[in-house]
Amino acid sequence: MRAEWGARLLVVFGTVALAVLTAVAVRVPAGAVELRGRMADDGGWTPGAIVTRVGEPLTLRMTSDDVVHGFAIGQSARPAVDLLPGTWMTTTLIFDRPGKYTYYCTRWCGPNHWRMRGTIEVTGSGARVLADSVPLFLRLKLDLDQAHPSDALPAETPTAARADGLPSPVAPDGGDLRTQSPAQVWRALRKHPVNARLTDQQLWDEVAAVWRAATSRERLAQGGQLYRDNCAACHGETGRGDGVMAKALMAGTAADPPGGEHTGMLGMSGHGTVAPTDFTNGRNMLGASAAFLQGKIIRGGMGTGMPYWGPIFTESQLWALVDHLWTFQFDYESGAGSSGASRTTRDSASKPAMRPH
Amino acid sequence: MTEPGVVGSERTVGTASGGVGSSGRRRADLPQLPPALPTGNALDLLRWPVLNTVLRSRWPQLLVRVAALAGFLIAVLTGLLGTPVGNHNLGIVLVWIAWWTIMMLVALPFFGRGWCSICPIPMPGEWLQHGALLTPRRNGAGLKKAWPARFKNIWLQNGAFSAVAVCSAVVLTQPRITAVVLLAFLFVAIGTSLVYERRAFCRYLCPVGGFIGLYSQLAPVAIRVKNKATCVAHTEKSCYRGSADGAGCPWMLYPGALAKNTYCGMCMECVRTCPHDNIAVTLRPFGADLRSPAGRRLDEAFKGFIMLGAAMVYSAVMLGPWGDLKMAAYDIGSARWFAYAFAVLVFINGVLPGLFLAAVSAGRALAGSTQTVKRSFIAFSYALVPLGLMAWIAFSLSFVFASISYLWPTMSDPFGVGWNLFGTVHASWQPYLTRSVPTLQALVLVAGFTWSAVTAHRIAGEEHEQRAALLQAAPVIVCCFLFTASLMGLLIA
């Protein structure tokens, strides 16, 4: 009988010990918020909304439940954190301004990766984040869904370096270059009698030089990085709209009724998703202004599959990204040579600077 | 219906009484019976004093079962509360990689139902049923009903295994599903123990037990009586009815008539209850049970097809390049999964047996067999047992060495909370023997085919002389070759 009780104690004690050990292991530290990342189709972030106060530490205990995700907070300089499957990591945030912040996934985790968004509502006193900035496209009342084809096209890629040897063109009325499309600027140059001696292509090269002068190496580098991190999966590294996720969007357009809810071959869901824009298409791009492109990035494609980036990028990042998009139309580098390299972008003063943004 | 390994039926040796009989007489009080004889050419492992002591004592078995129970509970708890990421979850890694490796590469080929003797799943139910953990008593709980006669076969196990098999893509990869399945096993086992006598769950329901039983016929370890005359003369049948020394056979077998390993759980109760020391734990040649034509049954024949077919299906789904097939297998409940499940069930229960039936029929025609088609079909299906086991070993090799390294970090941090219990939490994934595995798989499959071919020829030899036996076996051997080639293609090519 003593042996029997020994056996029972062994089993009962072992089971209870395991249960206690488990309870200790899975206990969430006091004050911490447990944040789990899953692919958007499986729920995205859990929880999707977090509330905290200005100045109070917010401890996040995070993990991924499927593949590698990245955690970052929009419009924040804080670097992204990788969340590895099955591994917990903890980070503490302190917000100094109230407002609604967006946290998002920075890893291309699946076709609906961009839907992995959540919000942190920060209450308290102080100037609210994102409250005082009205995007240019709204101030201009641009219709972002309006077609904007260019009726003038260059015969070849406009190359800024080729314009360096040309006489300075007579600029149009000036104004904010961000509100004008390259085609508009080209037409203005073409109309001016002084430019009559220049060919159409030479004027396009002049336009490229004007656009080059309106940016900087640093901004192009920043925009390029943002593009590769956030846009290339759909639009492609070369901007042709042939990124690895593009198939999902195009599969939807081919198989599903227009305007209807559909899921593409790779699972990209949305209303009327369309093929990603081809930034190398001059008819499409040269008719768009920088403000228009920035508006598209901020607002997204409204169901076309194009995410909205307004809560993610700062205004400076947005303009840098737009600057990078022009590199799919304009050649700022070739022909510049070693000596010409220093004359590219804004540090070249050889061209008239129409009011750069 | 007479069951293999059982003389007549259980009724011939007395009614069930909850596993513990009323015979309380000690060995010294028993009448003198014919002395136990040596067990032929087989080696009785109980002759070794250490093994004799270890196997007769309940403590070593209990300690191993407690360890297995701890593993079971850890698998369930980490499955439910750990990360849902399969290869980072100890539950998945412990059950489907570590346990499966031990089961398929060691326990099953060498010890047959050895696992069943330490399986923790029936443990709580047995505790309730026996009223004790260590030494069974008569005051346990439960109705102790006899298992329904119509279900005294393994058709339910075949169905249960098929049901798990068509869901396996999810069961094997999602920790919570694995935990739920394990818990389902546990609670069904407890419920069965409370209603029916003995280990009815293990004998008639457990999907794992079904295939372990089938392949345990190949194992070199078996429990057999030393002298049948001793059993015949022993009227109390304490090995079946139980005694003060222990429970009657939990597997509802009469050891005196045991001829195959299929349903013997190797729990050692008969070793403990036999008052005449007439039970031996024998070491014998591999596959010895297949040499006996006794006890061949249709349900066991179909178990062979189900297992062989499942090995093919698993290889195709988990190792093959067919994305749509994988997606269908994972998408449980969808139309494409129903189509997949239907196709799998038709394949393992219809296509494979159909092909085999055609081969058997051709052999019968060639050899001029006088046996019925059904009898020939059942008999020759046992030739698939070696190939089936080798197919599962080859399939297991494909992922065991590739995935076993997931065990090191998950052991150190079972819940993914930052622990480093064994200092291995940062061990990265490391496949082992990657160059050797395909060769090993090919050798295993070739060995399985050869073993099956020899078995088929031997089975044919039970009816025919040399040449006719070869003629009858030839189509079956060709069929085995086709199955082997298919597996070779799926696993290696």
Tab-separated table of C-alpha atoms in Angstrom, chain A residues 1-4 6-12 14-15 18-19 21-26 36 38 61 63-67 84-88, chain B residues 59 62-63 66 69-71 73-74 77-78 81-85 87-88 123 127 131-137 176 413 415-419:
chain	number	residue	atom	x	y	z
A	1	MET	CA	0.000	0.000	0.000
A	2	ARG	CA	2.877	2.303	0.758
A	3	ALA	CA	4.268	1.636	-2.712
A	4	GLU	CA	0.891	2.422	-4.251
A	6	GLY	CA	4.292	6.465	-3.561
A	7	ALA	CA	3.314	5.841	-7.163
A	8	ARG	CA	0.271	8.073	-6.840
A	9	LEU	CA	2.283	10.849	-5.270
A	10	LEU	CA	4.817	10.604	-8.057
A	11	VAL	CA	2.184	10.994	-10.750
A	12	VAL	CA	0.164	13.684	-8.991
A	14	GLY	CA	4.712	15.456	-11.381
A	15	THR	CA	1.514	16.608	-13.054
A	18	LEU	CA	4.320	20.618	-14.756
A	19	ALA	CA	1.140	22.672	-14.529
A	21	LEU	CA	5.863	25.400	-14.378
A	22	THR	CA	3.667	26.056	-17.388
A	23	ALA	CA	1.696	28.750	-15.582
A	24	VAL	CA	4.931	30.490	-14.616
A	25	ALA	CA	6.314	30.194	-18.118
A	26	VAL	CA	3.367	31.627	-19.980
A	36	ARG	CA	1.535	38.729	-31.719
A	38	ARG	CA	0.536	36.784	-37.959
A	61	ARG	CA	6.317	41.622	-25.515
A	63	THR	CA	6.480	37.396	-31.159
A	64	SER	CA	5.590	36.061	-34.547
A	65	ASP	CA	3.206	33.172	-34.842
A	66	ASP	CA	4.124	32.225	-38.383
A	67	VAL	CA	6.900	33.807	-40.444
A	84	LEU	CA	11.256	35.695	-35.308
A	85	PRO	CA	8.735	32.859	-35.285
A	86	GLY	CA	8.294	31.333	-31.883
A	87	THR	CA	10.656	33.724	-30.133
A	88	TRP	CA	9.586	36.427	-27.733
B	59	TRP	CA	8.353	0.008	-10.658
B	62	LEU	CA	5.834	2.695	-13.893
B	63	LEU	CA	8.794	5.053	-13.841
B	66	VAL	CA	5.561	8.429	-15.670
B	69	LEU	CA	3.295	10.817	-19.200
B	70	ALA	CA	5.409	13.872	-18.436
B	71	GLY	CA	6.427	13.999	-22.083
B	73	LEU	CA	1.719	16.483	-20.800
B	74	ILE	CA	4.584	18.698	-21.948
B	77	LEU	CA	0.836	22.063	-22.688
B	78	THR	CA	3.368	23.445	-25.128
B	81	LEU	CA	0.204	27.419	-24.801
B	82	GLY	CA	3.455	27.598	-26.746
B	83	THR	CA	4.111	29.214	-30.064
B	84	PRO	CA	1.867	28.169	-32.946
B	85	VAL	CA	4.975	27.925	-35.116
B	87	ASN	CA	9.102	23.837	-35.871
B	88	HIS	CA	9.573	26.069	-32.825
B	123	MET	CA	-2.636	5.275	-17.787
B	127	TRP	CA	-5.815	3.937	-12.721
B	131	GLY	CA	-8.335	1.600	-8.483
B	132	ALA	CA	-4.578	1.604	-8.309
B	133	LEU	CA	-1.552	2.726	-10.252
B	134	LEU	CA	0.902	0.074	-9.293
B	135	THR	CA	-0.816	-3.176	-8.423
B	136	PRO	CA	-4.294	-3.649	-9.889
B	137	ARG	CA	-7.131	-4.112	-7.383
B	176	ARG	CA	-2.781	23.252	-31.061
B	413	ASP	CA	12.928	26.953	-24.257
B	415	PHE	CA	7.398	27.885	-24.322
B	416	GLY	CA	9.556	30.317	-26.292
B	417	VAL	CA	9.830	32.677	-23.346
B	418	GLY	CA	13.561	33.152	-23.317
B	419	TRP	CA	14.636	30.199	-21.173
